[in-house]
CSV table of N, CA and C in Angstrom, one decimal:
chain,number,residue,atom,x,y,z
A,1,MET,N,146.5,-1.9,-157.3
A,1,MET,CA,146.1,-2.8,-158.4
A,1,MET,C,144.7,-3.3,-158.2
A,2,GLU,N,143.9,-3.3,-159.2
A,2,GLU,CA,142.5,-3.8,-159.1
A,2,GLU,C,142.5,-5.3,-158.9
A,3,LYS,N,141.6,-5.7,-158.1
A,3,LYS,CA,141.5,-7.2,-157.8
A,3,LYS,C,140.6,-7.9,-158.8
A,4,ILE,N,139.8,-7.2,-159.5
A,4,ILE,CA,139.0,-7.8,-160.5
A,4,ILE,C,139.0,-7.1,-161.8
A,5,SER,N,138.7,-7.8,-162.9
A,5,SER,CA,138.5,-7.1,-164.2
A,5,SER,C,137.1,-7.6,-164.7
A,6,LEU,N,136.5,-6.7,-165.5
A,6,LEU,CA,135.1,-6.9,-166.0
A,6,LEU,C,135.1,-7.0,-167.5
A,7,SER,N,134.3,-7.9,-168.0
A,7,SER,CA,134.0,-7.9,-169.4
A,7,SER,C,132.5,-8.2,-169.6
A,8,GLN,N,132.0,-7.8,-170.8
A,8,GLN,CA,130.6,-8.0,-171.0
A,8,GLN,C,130.4,-9.1,-172.0
A,9,ASN,N,129.4,-9.9,-171.8
A,9,ASN,CA,129.0,-11.0,-172.7
A,9,ASN,C,127.5,-10.9,-172.8
A,10,GLY,N,127.1,-10.1,-173.8
A,10,GLY,CA,125.7,-9.8,-173.9
A,10,GLY,C,125.3,-8.9,-172.7
A,11,ASP,N,124.2,-9.3,-172.0
A,11,ASP,CA,123.8,-8.5,-170.8
A,11,ASP,C,124.4,-9.1,-169.5
A,12,VAL,N,125.4,-10.0,-169.6
A,12,VAL,CA,126.0,-10.6,-168.4
A,12,VAL,C,127.4,-9.9,-168.3
A,13,THR,N,127.7,-9.5,-167.0
A,13,THR,CA,129.0,-8.9,-166.7
A,13,THR,C,129.8,-10.1,-166.1
A,14,VAL,N,130.9,-10.4,-166.8
A,14,VAL,CA,131.8,-11.4,-166.4
A,14,VAL,C,133.0,-10.8,-165.5
A,15,VAL,N,133.1,-11.4,-164.3
A,15,VAL,CA,134.2,-10.9,-163.4
A,15,VAL,C,135.3,-11.9,-163.4
A,16,THR,N,136.5,-11.5,-163.7
A,16,THR,CA,137.7,-12.3,-163.5
A,16,THR,C,138.6,-11.7,-162.4
A,17,PHE,N,139.3,-12.6,-161.7
A,17,PHE,CA,140.1,-12.2,-160.6
A,17,PHE,C,141.6,-12.0,-160.9
A,18,SER,N,142.2,-11.0,-160.4
A,18,SER,CA,143.6,-10.7,-160.7
A,18,SER,C,144.7,-11.5,-159.9
A,19,GLN,N,144.2,-12.2,-158.9
A,19,GLN,CA,145.2,-13.0,-158.1
A,19,GLN,C,144.6,-14.3,-157.7
A,20,PRO,N,145.5,-15.3,-157.5
A,20,PRO,CA,145.0,-16.7,-157.2
A,20,PRO,C,144.5,-16.9,-155.7
A,21,LYS,N,145.0,-16.0,-154.8
A,21,LYS,CA,144.6,-16.2,-153.4
A,21,LYS,C,144.2,-14.8,-152.8
A,22,PHE,N,143.2,-14.9,-152.0
A,22,PHE,CA,142.8,-13.7,-151.2
A,22,PHE,C,142.9,-14.0,-149.7
A,23,LEU,N,144.1,-13.6,-149.1
A,23,LEU,CA,144.3,-13.9,-147.7
A,23,LEU,C,144.4,-12.6,-146.9
A,24,ASP,N,145.1,-11.6,-147.5
A,24,ASP,CA,145.3,-10.3,-146.8
A,24,ASP,C,144.0,-9.5,-146.6
A,25,ASP,N,143.8,-9.0,-145.3
A,25,ASP,CA,142.6,-8.3,-145.0
A,25,ASP,C,142.4,-7.1,-146.0
A,26,GLY,N,143.5,-6.4,-146.4
A,26,GLY,CA,143.3,-5.3,-147.3
A,26,GLY,C,142.9,-5.7,-148.7
A,27,ASP,N,143.4,-6.8,-149.1
A,27,ASP,CA,143.0,-7.4,-150.4
A,27,ASP,C,141.6,-7.8,-150.4
A,28,ILE,N,141.2,-8.4,-149.3
A,28,ILE,CA,139.8,-8.9,-149.2
A,28,ILE,C,138.8,-7.7,-149.2
A,29,GLN,N,139.2,-6.7,-148.4
A,29,GLN,CA,138.4,-5.5,-148.3
A,29,GLN,C,138.2,-4.9,-149.7
A,30,GLN,N,139.3,-4.7,-150.4
A,30,GLN,CA,139.3,-4.1,-151.7
A,30,GLN,C,138.5,-5.0,-152.7
A,31,LEU,N,138.7,-6.3,-152.6
A,31,LEU,CA,137.9,-7.2,-153.5
A,31,LEU,C,136.4,-7.0,-153.3
A,32,GLY,N,136.0,-7.0,-152.0
A,32,GLY,CA,134.6,-6.8,-151.7
A,32,GLY,C,134.1,-5.5,-152.2
A,33,ASP,N,134.9,-4.4,-152.0
A,33,ASP,CA,134.5,-3.1,-152.4
A,33,ASP,C,134.3,-3.1,-154.0
A,34,GLU,N,135.2,-3.7,-154.7
A,34,GLU,CA,135.1,-3.7,-156.2
A,34,GLU,C,133.9,-4.5,-156.6
A,35,LEU,N,133.7,-5.6,-156.0
A,35,LEU,CA,132.5,-6.4,-156.3
A,35,LEU,C,131.2,-5.7,-156.0
A,36,PHE,N,131.1,-5.0,-154.9
A,36,PHE,CA,129.9,-4.3,-154.5
A,36,PHE,C,129.7,-3.2,-155.5
A,37,GLN,N,130.8,-2.5,-156.0
A,37,GLN,CA,130.6,-1.4,-156.9
A,37,GLN,C,129.9,-1.9,-158.2
A,38,VAL,N,130.2,-3.2,-158.6
A,38,VAL,CA,129.6,-3.7,-159.8
A,38,VAL,C,128.1,-3.8,-159.6
A,39,VAL,N,127.7,-4.3,-158.4
A,39,VAL,CA,126.2,-4.4,-158.1
A,39,VAL,C,125.6,-3.0,-158.1
A,40,ASP,N,126.3,-2.1,-157.4
A,40,ASP,CA,125.8,-0.8,-157.1
A,40,ASP,C,125.7,0.0,-158.4
A,41,SER,N,126.4,-0.4,-159.5
A,41,SER,CA,126.4,0.3,-160.7
A,41,SER,C,125.2,-0.1,-161.6
A,42,GLY,N,124.4,-1.0,-161.0
A,42,GLY,CA,123.1,-1.4,-161.7
A,42,GLY,C,123.2,-2.6,-162.5
A,43,VAL,N,124.3,-3.3,-162.5
A,43,VAL,CA,124.5,-4.6,-163.2
A,43,VAL,C,123.6,-5.6,-162.5
A,44,GLU,N,122.8,-6.4,-163.4
A,44,GLU,CA,121.8,-7.3,-162.8
A,44,GLU,C,122.3,-8.8,-163.0
A,45,LYS,N,123.1,-9.1,-164.0
A,45,LYS,CA,123.6,-10.4,-164.2
A,45,LYS,C,125.1,-10.5,-164.1
A,46,ILE,N,125.5,-11.1,-163.0
A,46,ILE,CA,127.0,-11.2,-162.7
A,46,ILE,C,127.4,-12.6,-162.7
A,47,LEU,N,128.5,-12.9,-163.4
A,47,LEU,CA,129.1,-14.2,-163.5
A,47,LEU,C,130.5,-14.1,-163.0
A,48,LEU,N,130.8,-14.8,-161.9
A,48,LEU,CA,132.2,-14.8,-161.4
A,48,LEU,C,133.0,-16.0,-162.0
A,49,ASP,N,134.0,-15.7,-162.8
A,49,ASP,CA,134.9,-16.7,-163.3
A,49,ASP,C,136.0,-17.0,-162.3
A,50,MET,N,135.8,-18.1,-161.7
A,50,MET,CA,136.7,-18.5,-160.6
A,50,MET,C,138.0,-19.3,-161.1
A,51,SER,N,138.2,-19.4,-162.4
A,51,SER,CA,139.2,-20.3,-162.9
A,51,SER,C,140.6,-19.9,-162.4
A,52,THR,N,140.9,-18.6,-162.1
A,52,THR,CA,142.2,-18.2,-161.7
A,52,THR,C,142.4,-18.2,-160.2
A,53,VAL,N,141.3,-18.5,-159.4
A,53,VAL,CA,141.3,-18.4,-158.0
A,53,VAL,C,141.6,-19.8,-157.4
A,54,GLY,N,142.7,-20.0,-156.6
A,54,GLY,CA,143.1,-21.2,-156.1
A,54,GLY,C,142.7,-21.4,-154.6
A,55,PHE,N,142.5,-20.2,-153.9
A,55,PHE,CA,142.2,-20.3,-152.5
A,55,PHE,C,141.5,-19.1,-152.1
A,56,LEU,N,140.5,-19.3,-151.2
A,56,LEU,CA,139.7,-18.2,-150.6
A,56,LEU,C,139.7,-18.4,-149.1
A,57,SER,N,140.1,-17.4,-148.3
A,57,SER,CA,140.0,-17.4,-146.9
A,57,SER,C,138.6,-17.3,-146.4
A,58,SER,N,138.4,-17.6,-145.2
A,58,SER,CA,137.0,-17.5,-144.6
A,58,SER,C,136.5,-16.0,-144.8
A,59,ALA,N,137.4,-15.1,-144.6
A,59,ALA,CA,137.0,-13.6,-144.8
A,59,ALA,C,136.6,-13.4,-146.2
A,60,ALA,N,137.3,-14.0,-147.2
A,60,ALA,CA,136.9,-13.8,-148.6
A,60,ALA,C,135.6,-14.5,-148.9
A,61,LEU,N,135.4,-15.6,-148.3
A,61,LEU,CA,134.1,-16.3,-148.5
A,61,LEU,C,133.0,-15.5,-147.9
A,62,ASN,N,133.2,-14.8,-146.8
A,62,ASN,CA,132.2,-14.0,-146.2
A,62,ASN,C,131.8,-12.8,-147.2
A,63,ARG,N,132.8,-12.3,-147.9
A,63,ARG,CA,132.6,-11.2,-148.9
A,63,ARG,C,131.7,-11.8,-150.0
A,64,PHE,N,131.9,-13.0,-150.4
A,64,PHE,CA,131.1,-13.6,-151.5
A,64,PHE,C,129.6,-13.8,-151.0
A,65,ILE,N,129.4,-14.2,-149.7
A,65,ILE,CA,128.1,-14.3,-149.2
A,65,ILE,C,127.4,-12.9,-149.1
A,66,MET,N,128.2,-11.9,-148.7
A,66,MET,CA,127.6,-10.6,-148.7
A,66,MET,C,127.3,-10.1,-150.1
A,67,LEU,N,128.1,-10.4,-151.1
A,67,LEU,CA,127.8,-10.1,-152.5
A,67,LEU,C,126.6,-10.7,-152.9
A,68,HIS,N,126.4,-12.0,-152.6
A,68,HIS,CA,125.2,-12.7,-153.0
A,68,HIS,C,123.9,-12.1,-152.5
A,69,LYS,N,124.0,-11.7,-151.2
A,69,LYS,CA,122.8,-11.0,-150.6
A,69,LYS,C,122.6,-9.7,-151.3
A,70,ARG,N,123.6,-8.9,-151.6
A,70,ARG,CA,123.5,-7.6,-152.2
A,70,ARG,C,122.9,-7.8,-153.6
A,71,VAL,N,123.4,-8.7,-154.4
A,71,VAL,CA,122.8,-9.0,-155.7
A,71,VAL,C,121.3,-9.3,-155.6
A,72,LYS,N,121.0,-10.3,-154.7
A,72,LYS,CA,119.6,-10.7,-154.6
A,72,LYS,C,118.7,-9.5,-154.2
A,73,SER,N,119.2,-8.7,-153.2
A,73,SER,CA,118.3,-7.5,-152.8
A,73,SER,C,118.2,-6.5,-153.9
A,74,ALA,N,119.1,-6.5,-154.8
A,74,ALA,CA,119.0,-5.5,-156.0
A,74,ALA,C,118.2,-6.1,-157.1
A,75,GLY,N,117.7,-7.4,-156.9
A,75,GLY,CA,116.9,-8.0,-158.0
A,75,GLY,C,117.8,-8.7,-159.1
A,76,GLY,N,119.1,-8.9,-158.8
A,76,GLY,CA,120.0,-9.4,-159.8
A,76,GLY,C,120.2,-10.9,-159.6
A,77,GLU,N,121.1,-11.5,-160.4
A,77,GLU,CA,121.4,-12.9,-160.4
A,77,GLU,C,122.9,-13.0,-160.4
A,78,LEU,N,123.4,-14.0,-159.6
A,78,LEU,CA,124.9,-14.2,-159.5
A,78,LEU,C,125.1,-15.7,-159.8
A,79,ARG,N,126.2,-15.9,-160.7
A,79,ARG,CA,126.6,-17.3,-161.0
A,79,ARG,C,128.1,-17.4,-160.8
A,80,LEU,N,128.6,-18.6,-160.4
A,80,LEU,CA,130.0,-18.9,-160.3
A,80,LEU,C,130.3,-20.0,-161.3
A,81,VAL,N,131.5,-19.8,-162.0
A,81,VAL,CA,131.9,-20.9,-162.9
A,81,VAL,C,133.3,-21.2,-162.7
A,82,SER,N,133.7,-22.4,-163.1
A,82,SER,CA,135.1,-22.9,-163.2
A,82,SER,C,135.8,-22.8,-161.8
A,83,ILE,N,135.1,-23.2,-160.7
A,83,ILE,CA,135.8,-23.3,-159.4
A,83,ILE,C,136.7,-24.5,-159.4
A,84,THR,N,137.8,-24.3,-158.7
A,84,THR,CA,138.8,-25.4,-158.6
A,84,THR,C,138.3,-26.5,-157.7
A,85,SER,N,138.9,-27.6,-157.7
A,85,SER,CA,138.4,-28.7,-156.8
A,85,SER,C,138.6,-28.4,-155.4
A,86,GLU,N,139.7,-27.6,-155.1
A,86,GLU,CA,139.9,-27.2,-153.7
A,86,GLU,C,138.8,-26.3,-153.2
A,87,ILE,N,138.4,-25.3,-154.0
A,87,ILE,CA,137.4,-24.4,-153.6
A,87,ILE,C,136.0,-25.1,-153.6
A,88,GLU,N,135.9,-26.1,-154.5
A,88,GLU,CA,134.6,-26.9,-154.5
A,88,GLU,C,134.5,-27.6,-153.2
A,89,LYS,N,135.6,-28.1,-152.7
A,89,LYS,CA,135.5,-28.8,-151.4
A,89,LYS,C,135.1,-27.9,-150.2
A,90,ILE,N,135.7,-26.7,-150.3
A,90,ILE,CA,135.4,-25.7,-149.2
A,90,ILE,C,133.9,-25.3,-149.3
A,91,PHE,N,133.4,-25.1,-150.5
A,91,PHE,CA,132.0,-24.8,-150.7
A,91,PHE,C,131.1,-25.9,-150.2
A,92,ALA,N,131.5,-27.2,-150.5
A,92,ALA,CA,130.7,-28.3,-150.0
A,92,ALA,C,130.7,-28.4,-148.5
A,93,ILE,N,131.9,-28.2,-147.9
A,93,ILE,CA,132.0,-28.3,-146.4
A,93,ILE,C,131.1,-27.2,-145.7
A,94,THR,N,131.2,-26.0,-146.3
A,94,THR,CA,130.5,-24.9,-145.7
A,94,THR,C,129.0,-24.8,-146.2
A,95,ARG,N,128.6,-25.7,-147.1
A,95,ARG,CA,127.3,-25.8,-147.7
A,95,ARG,C,127.0,-24.5,-148.6
A,96,LEU,N,128.1,-23.8,-149.0
A,96,LEU,CA,127.9,-22.7,-149.8
A,96,LEU,C,127.5,-23.1,-151.2
A,97,ASN,N,127.7,-24.4,-151.5
A,97,ASN,CA,127.3,-24.9,-152.8
A,97,ASN,C,125.8,-25.0,-153.0
A,98,THR,N,125.1,-24.9,-151.8
A,98,THR,CA,123.6,-24.8,-151.9
A,98,THR,C,123.1,-23.3,-152.0
A,99,LEU,N,124.0,-22.4,-151.7
A,99,LEU,CA,123.7,-21.0,-151.7
A,99,LEU,C,123.9,-20.4,-153.1
A,100,PHE,N,125.1,-20.8,-153.7
A,100,PHE,CA,125.5,-20.2,-155.0
A,100,PHE,C,125.1,-21.1,-156.1
A,101,SER,N,124.8,-20.5,-157.3
A,101,SER,CA,124.6,-21.3,-158.5
A,101,SER,C,125.9,-21.4,-159.2
A,102,ILE,N,126.4,-22.7,-159.2
A,102,ILE,CA,127.8,-23.0,-159.7
A,102,ILE,C,127.7,-23.8,-160.9
A,103,HIS,N,128.5,-23.4,-161.9
A,103,HIS,CA,128.5,-24.1,-163.2
A,103,HIS,C,129.9,-24.5,-163.6
A,104,PRO,N,130.0,-25.6,-164.4
A,104,PRO,CA,131.4,-26.1,-164.6
A,104,PRO,C,132.3,-25.2,-165.5
A,105,ASP,N,131.7,-24.4,-166.4
A,105,ASP,CA,132.5,-23.5,-167.3
A,105,ASP,C,131.7,-22.3,-167.7
A,106,LEU,N,132.4,-21.4,-168.4
A,106,LEU,CA,131.9,-20.2,-168.8
A,106,LEU,C,130.6,-20.3,-169.7
A,107,PRO,N,130.7,-21.1,-170.7
A,107,PRO,CA,129.5,-21.3,-171.6
A,107,PRO,C,128.3,-21.8,-170.9
A,108,SER,N,128.4,-22.7,-170.0
A,108,SER,CA,127.2,-23.2,-169.2
A,108,SER,C,126.7,-22.2,-168.2
A,109,GLY,N,127.7,-21.4,-167.6
A,109,GLY,CA,127.3,-20.3,-166.7
A,109,GLY,C,126.5,-19.3,-167.5
A,110,LEU,N,127.0,-18.9,-168.6
A,110,LEU,CA,126.3,-17.8,-169.4
A,110,LEU,C,124.9,-18.3,-169.9
A,111,ALA,N,124.8,-19.6,-170.2
A,111,ALA,CA,123.5,-20.2,-170.7
A,111,ALA,C,122.5,-20.3,-169.6
A,112,SER,N,123.0,-20.2,-168.3
A,112,SER,CA,122.1,-20.4,-167.2
A,112,SER,C,121.2,-19.2,-166.8
A,113,PHE,N,121.6,-18.1,-167.4
A,113,PHE,CA,120.8,-16.8,-167.1
A,113,PHE,C,119.5,-16.8,-167.9
């Protein structure tokens, strides 16, 4: 089963997640591979809709950091929207809230590009 689904909103590719938690190494590997394929396909504006994700392990967070670097090196932009309060706490503790461009909801995220 795919870990993400994609939809287009203008020139922005919106990524939604198929499960609320990414804990298993296989799931995290597949998640990373699918996200990297989006970047490698030439997409420049990526918005991750985090509304369905309730928990990310440290390995999953690492995939997000790697994705961010890959998007930047490809000249693209990455935004996150609708993160839960739990994930927001994790991002604050790890200071990832300073790395990622995070917006409260889909409309504000789309408008930020």
